[in-house]
C-alpha cells in the first residue's frame, strides 16, 4: 500500500484531533476523529490539509477513513524480566510469589547473554507492533546493575533510530541508604538514566524517600517510583512522595507507577492525595494488565476489584496520566506481547474509557512522549518524521474489537516488516555476545 517513493499523500486519514498537535481541525465524529490528508516527503510529515492540491505524478493513497495514529510510547516496562515465564512460572499468581521467583531466576540465570537475548526479543516485538520509545526499569541490586545496563547500552546503540530506550534503576528505597545505593545513583547518572525505586510502607519510609530525593537532586536526575502496588488502604506512599517533592521544591520530573491502593481509600484521602500530586507536579502511569493480573488475587476466590488506580479522577484533576505494558511473560504477568494497542484496548475495557473516548488515546502516545521528553514522537504534526500506524479500522469501536494484526507500521515514511519474532529465538543462544559488547 505504501509506495517506495520519497513523496506521497495519505488521503482521507481518520485521526483523533487530540493527536494533531499545532494543527487546527474540528472533530467530525462523536469519537473526536477528523478526516485529513498527510503529505509525506523524504520521510517527514510535510503537510496536513483538508484538501489535496492538484499536483501531477505524486502518488495518492486513499485510506478511506482508516485510523492513523503516531507510533506508541511505552513508558513503563521491565525488559530485563521479560520472557522468563517458562523457566520460572508463578503458579499461584500472587505478588509475593512473583518477587520470589524473579529473585531466584535472577540469581540463577541473569547473565549478560540471557538478559541481552530476552531484552532484544522484547524490542523486536515492540518494534513490529509499532512502538517508537520505551522506558524500562532495570533490577539494580549489586552486580546486576552493571550486567543489565551493559546489555541495555548495547541495545540502545543497535536500535538507535528505531526505538528510543531509557533506563530506570529499580531497587527498594532502603538500598539508597547504603554506600552501594549511592554508587548506583552515580552509575545511573553516568548512564544518562533515571533514578527509580520501590516505596513500601515501613517505619523508615520518610528517611528512604528523603535520601532518594537527595541523591537525585545532587546528580540532576529525574525520579520514577513504583508504589502502593497493593489493595491496602493504609498504603499511602504516593502522598508521602508528593509531600516530599513539595517540601524540597524538587525541580526534576517525578513519575509514579501503579498507585493501586488509592482506589480502596476513603474519598477524603483520595482527594487530599490528588491535591498533593497535582501541586507536586507528579505524573502517573497506570499498568492495567499487570494490575488486573496481580491485585486481589486469592486462592479459590474470584477477584472483586480490577486493580487500577483512580485514573479518571486524576485526569479530571489535571494530573498527567499514561498507560504502559509493564511486565511481559514473567512472574509478575504471565501474558503480553509489548503491544501498545493491547495496552490501550485493555485500559479502555478495564477503566471504562469508552464513554466517551475523548482524548484517552493520548495516554499511550502524546502524554508519555511528553513525559519522556520526546517532542518528536507521539503526535502527528508537520515537520517531524512520519512514524505512523495505519489500521483497517475506521472508528474506535472497530479498532478495539479485533486484534489489528494487519496494521501497517510506517517508520520515516516507509512501511516496515511487522513479522513478530518466533519464540524459538528465546531458546537459541546468542553466540559471541561478549565480543559484541
PDB file of C-alpha atoms in Angstrom, residues 44-276:
ATOM      1  CA  UNK A  44       8.750  13.507   7.161  1.00  0.00           C
ATOM      2  CA  UNK A  45       5.210  14.829   7.531  1.00  0.00           C
ATOM      3  CA  UNK A  46       5.388  17.772   5.171  1.00  0.00           C
ATOM      4  CA  UNK A  47       1.783  18.989   5.132  1.00  0.00           C
ATOM      5  CA  UNK A  48      -1.535  18.249   6.817  1.00  0.00           C
ATOM      6  CA  UNK A  49      -4.509  19.521   4.837  1.00  0.00           C
ATOM      7  CA  UNK A  50      -8.258  19.209   4.461  1.00  0.00           C
ATOM      8  CA  UNK A  51      -7.890  19.051   0.673  1.00  0.00           C
ATOM      9  CA  UNK A  52      -5.162  17.829  -1.653  1.00  0.00           C
ATOM     10  CA  UNK A  53      -3.879  20.427  -4.125  1.00  0.00           C
ATOM     11  CA  UNK A  54      -3.830  19.320  -7.772  1.00  0.00           C
ATOM     12  CA  UNK A  55      -0.329  18.074  -8.494  1.00  0.00           C
ATOM     13  CA  UNK A  56       0.880  15.632 -11.095  1.00  0.00           C
ATOM     14  CA  UNK A  57       2.927  12.488 -10.616  1.00  0.00           C
ATOM     15  CA  UNK A  58       2.586  12.325  -6.827  1.00  0.00           C
ATOM     16  CA  UNK A  59       1.152   9.007  -5.563  1.00  0.00           C
ATOM     17  CA  UNK A  60      -2.075   9.351  -3.569  1.00  0.00           C
ATOM     18  CA  UNK A  61      -3.196   6.523  -1.277  1.00  0.00           C
ATOM     19  CA  UNK A  62      -6.855   6.779  -0.327  1.00  0.00           C
ATOM     20  CA  UNK A  63      -7.158   5.360   3.195  1.00  0.00           C
ATOM     21  CA  UNK A  64     -10.957   5.574   3.123  1.00  0.00           C
ATOM     22  CA  UNK A  65     -11.208   6.662   6.764  1.00  0.00           C
ATOM     23  CA  UNK A  66      -8.693   4.184   8.119  1.00  0.00           C
ATOM     24  CA  UNK A  67      -7.430   5.231  11.540  1.00  0.00           C
ATOM     25  CA  UNK A  68      -3.946   6.743  11.674  1.00  0.00           C
ATOM     26  CA  UNK A  69      -2.018   7.154  14.935  1.00  0.00           C
ATOM     27  CA  UNK A  70       1.540   8.095  15.766  1.00  0.00           C
ATOM     28  CA  UNK A  71       3.677   5.203  16.977  1.00  0.00           C
ATOM     29  CA  UNK A  72       3.163   4.072  20.559  1.00  0.00           C
ATOM     30  CA  UNK A  73       5.253   5.175  23.539  1.00  0.00           C
ATOM     31  CA  UNK A  74       5.653   2.502  26.246  1.00  0.00           C
ATOM     32  CA  UNK A  75       6.866   4.381  29.308  1.00  0.00           C
ATOM     33  CA  UNK A  76       6.923   1.666  31.981  1.00  0.00           C
ATOM     34  CA  UNK A  77       8.317  -1.765  31.162  1.00  0.00           C
ATOM     35  CA  UNK A  78      10.622  -4.429  32.619  1.00  0.00           C
ATOM     36  CA  UNK A  79      12.551  -5.706  29.626  1.00  0.00           C
ATOM     37  CA  UNK A  80      15.131  -7.383  31.866  1.00  0.00           C
ATOM     38  CA  UNK A  81      12.476  -9.634  33.445  1.00  0.00           C
ATOM     39  CA  UNK A  82      10.560 -10.361  30.263  1.00  0.00           C
ATOM     40  CA  UNK A  83      10.013 -13.738  28.600  1.00  0.00           C
ATOM     41  CA  UNK A  84      11.195 -15.782  31.566  1.00  0.00           C
ATOM     42  CA  UNK A  85       7.836 -17.390  32.379  1.00  0.00           C
ATOM     43  CA  UNK A  86       8.579 -20.876  31.072  1.00  0.00           C
ATOM     44  CA  UNK A  87      11.551 -21.348  33.384  1.00  0.00           C
ATOM     45  CA  UNK A  88      10.119 -19.501  36.423  1.00  0.00           C
ATOM     46  CA  UNK A  89       6.310 -19.615  36.356  1.00  0.00           C
ATOM     47  CA  UNK A  90       4.267 -18.016  39.133  1.00  0.00           C
ATOM     48  CA  UNK A  91       1.935 -20.901  39.970  1.00  0.00           C
ATOM     49  CA  UNK A  92      -0.285 -19.091  42.469  1.00  0.00           C
ATOM     50  CA  UNK A  93      -0.206 -15.747  40.637  1.00  0.00           C
ATOM     51  CA  UNK A  94       0.485 -13.681  43.754  1.00  0.00           C
ATOM     52  CA  UNK A  95       2.761 -10.671  44.133  1.00  0.00           C
ATOM     53  CA  UNK A  96       4.852 -12.373  46.824  1.00  0.00           C
ATOM     54  CA  UNK A  97       5.438 -15.414  44.631  1.00  0.00           C
ATOM     55  CA  UNK A  98       6.391 -13.159  41.728  1.00  0.00           C
ATOM     56  CA  UNK A  99       9.055 -11.487  43.862  1.00  0.00           C
ATOM     57  CA  UNK A 100      10.401 -14.852  44.986  1.00  0.00           C
ATOM     58  CA  UNK A 101      10.501 -16.374  41.509  1.00  0.00           C
ATOM     59  CA  UNK A 102      12.225 -13.354  39.935  1.00  0.00           C
ATOM     60  CA  UNK A 103      14.833 -13.299  42.693  1.00  0.00           C
ATOM     61  CA  UNK A 104      15.601 -16.986  42.206  1.00  0.00           C
ATOM     62  CA  UNK A 105      15.701 -16.635  38.431  1.00  0.00           C
ATOM     63  CA  UNK A 106      17.985 -13.599  38.516  1.00  0.00           C
ATOM     64  CA  UNK A 107      20.465 -15.333  40.794  1.00  0.00           C
ATOM     65  CA  UNK A 108      20.498 -18.428  38.614  1.00  0.00           C
ATOM     66  CA  UNK A 109      20.125 -17.125  35.052  1.00  0.00           C
ATOM     67  CA  UNK A 110      20.632 -13.374  34.592  1.00  0.00           C
ATOM     68  CA  UNK A 111      23.994 -13.425  32.919  1.00  0.00           C
ATOM     69  CA  UNK A 112      24.822 -10.996  30.130  1.00  0.00           C
ATOM     70  CA  UNK A 113      23.796 -13.332  27.301  1.00  0.00           C
ATOM     71  CA  UNK A 114      20.473 -14.154  28.912  1.00  0.00           C
ATOM     72  CA  UNK A 115      19.473 -10.560  29.743  1.00  0.00           C
ATOM     73  CA  UNK A 116      20.522  -9.331  26.324  1.00  0.00           C
ATOM     74  CA  UNK A 117      18.619 -12.080  24.494  1.00  0.00           C
ATOM     75  CA  UNK A 118      15.336 -11.537  26.356  1.00  0.00           C
ATOM     76  CA  UNK A 119      15.509  -7.749  26.150  1.00  0.00           C
ATOM     77  CA  UNK A 120      16.236  -7.906  22.436  1.00  0.00           C
ATOM     78  CA  UNK A 121      13.252 -10.218  21.932  1.00  0.00           C
ATOM     79  CA  UNK A 122      11.032  -7.674  23.674  1.00  0.00           C
ATOM     80  CA  UNK A 123      12.339  -4.900  21.442  1.00  0.00           C
ATOM     81  CA  UNK A 124      11.629  -6.937  18.322  1.00  0.00           C
ATOM     82  CA  UNK A 125       8.029  -7.405  19.447  1.00  0.00           C
ATOM     83  CA  UNK A 126       7.646  -3.733  20.346  1.00  0.00           C
ATOM     84  CA  UNK A 127       9.049  -2.539  17.036  1.00  0.00           C
ATOM     85  CA  UNK A 128       6.856  -4.858  14.977  1.00  0.00           C
ATOM     86  CA  UNK A 129       3.745  -3.681  16.844  1.00  0.00           C
ATOM     87  CA  UNK A 130       4.632  -0.036  16.267  1.00  0.00           C
ATOM     88  CA  UNK A 131       6.362   1.263  19.405  1.00  0.00           C
ATOM     89  CA  UNK A 132       8.891   4.070  18.961  1.00  0.00           C
ATOM     90  CA  UNK A 133      10.121   4.615  22.535  1.00  0.00           C
ATOM     91  CA  UNK A 134      10.418   2.538  25.710  1.00  0.00           C
ATOM     92  CA  UNK A 135      11.365   3.307  29.286  1.00  0.00           C
ATOM     93  CA  UNK A 136      12.459   0.157  31.103  1.00  0.00           C
ATOM     94  CA  UNK A 137      13.077  -0.386  34.788  1.00  0.00           C
ATOM     95  CA  UNK A 138      16.255  -2.360  35.466  1.00  0.00           C
ATOM     96  CA  UNK A 139      16.695  -4.514  38.576  1.00  0.00           C
ATOM     97  CA  UNK A 140      19.836  -2.938  40.002  1.00  0.00           C
ATOM     98  CA  UNK A 141      20.902  -4.657  43.213  1.00  0.00           C
ATOM     99  CA  UNK A 142      24.621  -5.422  43.422  1.00  0.00           C
ATOM    100  CA  UNK A 143      26.397  -6.523  40.267  1.00  0.00           C
ATOM    101  CA  UNK A 144      23.159  -6.996  38.354  1.00  0.00           C
ATOM    102  CA  UNK A 145      23.073  -3.283  37.556  1.00  0.00           C
ATOM    103  CA  UNK A 146      26.329  -3.495  35.625  1.00  0.00           C
ATOM    104  CA  UNK A 147      25.256  -6.616  33.744  1.00  0.00           C
ATOM    105  CA  UNK A 148      21.842  -5.325  32.714  1.00  0.00           C
ATOM    106  CA  UNK A 149      22.935  -1.774  31.941  1.00  0.00           C
ATOM    107  CA  UNK A 150      25.738  -3.143  29.767  1.00  0.00           C
ATOM    108  CA  UNK A 151      23.192  -5.129  27.769  1.00  0.00           C
ATOM    109  CA  UNK A 152      20.830  -2.168  27.565  1.00  0.00           C
ATOM    110  CA  UNK A 153      23.601   0.184  26.476  1.00  0.00           C
ATOM    111  CA  UNK A 154      24.452  -2.056  23.559  1.00  0.00           C
ATOM    112  CA  UNK A 155      20.775  -2.347  22.634  1.00  0.00           C
ATOM    113  CA  UNK A 156      20.470   1.437  22.729  1.00  0.00           C
ATOM    114  CA  UNK A 157      23.276   1.616  20.186  1.00  0.00           C
ATOM    115  CA  UNK A 158      21.913  -1.127  17.932  1.00  0.00           C
ATOM    116  CA  UNK A 159      18.319   0.137  17.979  1.00  0.00           C
ATOM    117  CA  UNK A 160      19.099   3.835  17.580  1.00  0.00           C
ATOM    118  CA  UNK A 161      16.725   5.329  15.046  1.00  0.00           C
ATOM    119  CA  UNK A 162      14.198   2.549  15.624  1.00  0.00           C
ATOM    120  CA  UNK A 163      13.352   2.623  19.338  1.00  0.00           C
ATOM    121  CA  UNK A 164      14.421   5.224  21.862  1.00  0.00           C
ATOM    122  CA  UNK A 165      15.410   3.429  25.089  1.00  0.00           C
ATOM    123  CA  UNK A 166      15.502   4.921  28.568  1.00  0.00           C
ATOM    124  CA  UNK A 167      16.697   3.160  31.728  1.00  0.00           C
ATOM    125  CA  UNK A 168      15.433   3.479  35.319  1.00  0.00           C
ATOM    126  CA  UNK A 169      17.156   1.855  38.274  1.00  0.00           C
ATOM    127  CA  UNK A 170      14.907  -0.451  40.293  1.00  0.00           C
ATOM    128  CA  UNK A 171      15.703  -1.245  43.933  1.00  0.00           C
ATOM    129  CA  UNK A 172      13.789  -0.924  47.181  1.00  0.00           C
ATOM    130  CA  UNK A 173      14.296   2.592  48.540  1.00  0.00           C
ATOM    131  CA  UNK A 174      16.236   1.378  51.600  1.00  0.00           C
ATOM    132  CA  UNK A 175      19.064   0.436  49.205  1.00  0.00           C
ATOM    133  CA  UNK A 176      19.784   4.125  48.683  1.00  0.00           C
ATOM    134  CA  UNK A 177      20.631   4.434  52.376  1.00  0.00           C
ATOM    135  CA  UNK A 178      23.764   2.355  51.745  1.00  0.00           C
ATOM    136  CA  UNK A 179      27.052   3.140  50.044  1.00  0.00           C
ATOM    137  CA  UNK A 180      26.058   0.706  47.281  1.00  0.00           C
ATOM    138  CA  UNK A 181      22.920   2.781  46.685  1.00  0.00           C
ATOM    139  CA  UNK A 182      24.936   5.976  46.328  1.00  0.00           C
ATOM    140  CA  UNK A 183      27.257   4.211  43.885  1.00  0.00           C
ATOM    141  CA  UNK A 184      24.198   3.070  41.914  1.00  0.00           C
ATOM    142  CA  UNK A 185      23.000   6.665  41.688  1.00  0.00           C
ATOM    143  CA  UNK A 186      26.403   7.615  40.265  1.00  0.00           C
ATOM    144  CA  UNK A 187      26.163   4.780  37.747  1.00  0.00           C
ATOM    145  CA  UNK A 188      22.684   5.860  36.643  1.00  0.00           C
ATOM    146  CA  UNK A 189      23.879   9.450  36.220  1.00  0.00           C
ATOM    147  CA  UNK A 190      26.813   8.249  34.115  1.00  0.00           C
ATOM    148  CA  UNK A 191      24.460   6.110  32.023  1.00  0.00           C
ATOM    149  CA  UNK A 192      22.078   9.018  31.470  1.00  0.00           C
ATOM    150  CA  UNK A 193      19.205   7.241  33.160  1.00  0.00           C
ATOM    151  CA  UNK A 194      16.514   7.948  35.738  1.00  0.00           C
ATOM    152  CA  UNK A 195      16.728   7.202  39.458  1.00  0.00           C
ATOM    153  CA  UNK A 196      13.981   4.845  40.487  1.00  0.00           C
ATOM    154  CA  UNK A 197      12.888   2.543  43.245  1.00  0.00           C
ATOM    155  CA  UNK A 198      10.063   0.799  45.045  1.00  0.00           C
ATOM    156  CA  UNK A 199       8.459   2.536  48.014  1.00  0.00           C
ATOM    157  CA  UNK A 200       6.946   0.255  50.657  1.00  0.00           C
ATOM    158  CA  UNK A 201       5.093   1.294  53.796  1.00  0.00           C
ATOM    159  CA  UNK A 202       7.537   0.908  56.703  1.00  0.00           C
ATOM    160  CA  UNK A 203       8.710   2.901  59.750  1.00  0.00           C
ATOM    161  CA  UNK A 204      11.712   4.323  57.833  1.00  0.00           C
ATOM    162  CA  UNK A 205       9.790   5.265  54.683  1.00  0.00           C
ATOM    163  CA  UNK A 206      10.266   9.018  55.005  1.00  0.00           C
ATOM    164  CA  UNK A 207      14.013   8.697  55.548  1.00  0.00           C
ATOM    165  CA  UNK A 208      14.213   6.431  52.490  1.00  0.00           C
ATOM    166  CA  UNK A 209      12.266   8.885  50.356  1.00  0.00           C
ATOM    167  CA  UNK A 210      14.437  11.753  51.567  1.00  0.00           C
ATOM    168  CA  UNK A 211      17.686  10.051  50.554  1.00  0.00           C
ATOM    169  CA  UNK A 212      16.294   9.164  47.121  1.00  0.00           C
ATOM    170  CA  UNK A 213      15.406  12.820  46.543  1.00  0.00           C
ATOM    171  CA  UNK A 214      18.801  13.926  47.845  1.00  0.00           C
ATOM    172  CA  UNK A 215      20.710  11.596  45.529  1.00  0.00           C
ATOM    173  CA  UNK A 216      18.598  12.719  42.572  1.00  0.00           C
ATOM    174  CA  UNK A 217      18.996  16.417  43.347  1.00  0.00           C
ATOM    175  CA  UNK A 218      22.749  16.162  43.746  1.00  0.00           C
ATOM    176  CA  UNK A 219      23.095  14.447  40.363  1.00  0.00           C
ATOM    177  CA  UNK A 220      20.403  16.284  38.446  1.00  0.00           C
ATOM    178  CA  UNK A 221      18.347  13.129  37.937  1.00  0.00           C
ATOM    179  CA  UNK A 222      14.622  12.653  37.433  1.00  0.00           C
ATOM    180  CA  UNK A 223      12.707  10.196  39.634  1.00  0.00           C
ATOM    181  CA  UNK A 224      10.448   7.278  38.739  1.00  0.00           C
ATOM    182  CA  UNK A 225       8.836   5.306  41.577  1.00  0.00           C
ATOM    183  CA  UNK A 226       6.893   2.062  41.962  1.00  0.00           C
ATOM    184  CA  UNK A 227       4.488   2.448  44.870  1.00  0.00           C
ATOM    185  CA  UNK A 228       1.242   1.344  46.505  1.00  0.00           C
ATOM    186  CA  UNK A 229       1.005  -1.741  44.291  1.00  0.00           C
ATOM    187  CA  UNK A 230      -1.467  -3.399  46.629  1.00  0.00           C
ATOM    188  CA  UNK A 231      -5.027  -3.215  47.919  1.00  0.00           C
ATOM    189  CA  UNK A 232      -4.115  -1.947  51.386  1.00  0.00           C
ATOM    190  CA  UNK A 233      -5.973   1.284  52.247  1.00  0.00           C
ATOM    191  CA  UNK A 234      -3.175   2.159  54.689  1.00  0.00           C
ATOM    192  CA  UNK A 235      -0.565   2.176  51.898  1.00  0.00           C
ATOM    193  CA  UNK A 236      -0.085   5.912  51.269  1.00  0.00           C
ATOM    194  CA  UNK A 237       3.375   6.137  49.690  1.00  0.00           C
ATOM    195  CA  UNK A 238       2.068   8.322  46.863  1.00  0.00           C
ATOM    196  CA  UNK A 239       1.031  11.047  49.287  1.00  0.00           C
ATOM    197  CA  UNK A 240       4.396  10.785  51.072  1.00  0.00           C
ATOM    198  CA  UNK A 241       6.286  11.205  47.792  1.00  0.00           C
ATOM    199  CA  UNK A 242       4.151  14.211  46.854  1.00  0.00           C
ATOM    200  CA  UNK A 243       4.623  15.912  50.235  1.00  0.00           C
ATOM    201  CA  UNK A 244       8.374  15.419  49.969  1.00  0.00           C
ATOM    202  CA  UNK A 245       8.506  16.850  46.456  1.00  0.00           C
ATOM    203  CA  UNK A 246       6.612  19.947  47.608  1.00  0.00           C
ATOM    204  CA  UNK A 247       8.724  20.380  50.731  1.00  0.00           C
ATOM    205  CA  UNK A 248      12.011  20.016  48.881  1.00  0.00           C
ATOM    206  CA  UNK A 249      10.815  22.052  45.889  1.00  0.00           C
ATOM    207  CA  UNK A 250      12.143  19.297  43.665  1.00  0.00           C
ATOM    208  CA  UNK A 251      12.719  20.696  40.181  1.00  0.00           C
ATOM    209  CA  UNK A 252      13.109  17.407  38.342  1.00  0.00           C
ATOM    210  CA  UNK A 253      10.392  15.232  36.898  1.00  0.00           C
ATOM    211  CA  UNK A 254       8.612  12.658  39.076  1.00  0.00           C
ATOM    212  CA  UNK A 255       6.690   9.706  37.674  1.00  0.00           C
ATOM    213  CA  UNK A 256       4.767   7.369  39.985  1.00  0.00           C
ATOM    214  CA  UNK A 257       3.588   3.984  38.767  1.00  0.00           C
ATOM    215  CA  UNK A 258       0.769   1.671  39.916  1.00  0.00           C
ATOM    216  CA  UNK A 259      -0.776   3.646  42.838  1.00  0.00           C
ATOM    217  CA  UNK A 260      -3.345   0.840  43.181  1.00  0.00           C
ATOM    218  CA  UNK A 261      -4.183   1.331  46.860  1.00  0.00           C
ATOM    219  CA  UNK A 262      -5.606   4.783  46.146  1.00  0.00           C
ATOM    220  CA  UNK A 263      -8.649   3.061  44.654  1.00  0.00           C
ATOM    221  CA  UNK A 264      -9.596   1.465  48.008  1.00  0.00           C
ATOM    222  CA  UNK A 265      -9.104   4.537  50.194  1.00  0.00           C
ATOM    223  CA  UNK A 266     -11.740   6.938  51.508  1.00  0.00           C
ATOM    224  CA  UNK A 267     -12.971   9.822  49.339  1.00  0.00           C
ATOM    225  CA  UNK A 268     -11.315  12.288  51.714  1.00  0.00           C
ATOM    226  CA  UNK A 269      -7.887  10.623  51.462  1.00  0.00           C
ATOM    227  CA  UNK A 270      -8.241  10.277  47.686  1.00  0.00           C
ATOM    228  CA  UNK A 271      -8.983  13.975  47.284  1.00  0.00           C
ATOM    229  CA  UNK A 272      -6.173  15.012  49.613  1.00  0.00           C
ATOM    230  CA  UNK A 273      -3.722  12.778  47.732  1.00  0.00           C
ATOM    231  CA  UNK A 274      -4.807  14.071  44.331  1.00  0.00           C
ATOM    232  CA  UNK A 275      -4.352  17.656  45.516  1.00  0.00           C
ATOM    233  CA  UNK A 276      -0.839  16.833  46.717  1.00  0.00           C
TER     234      UNK A 276
END
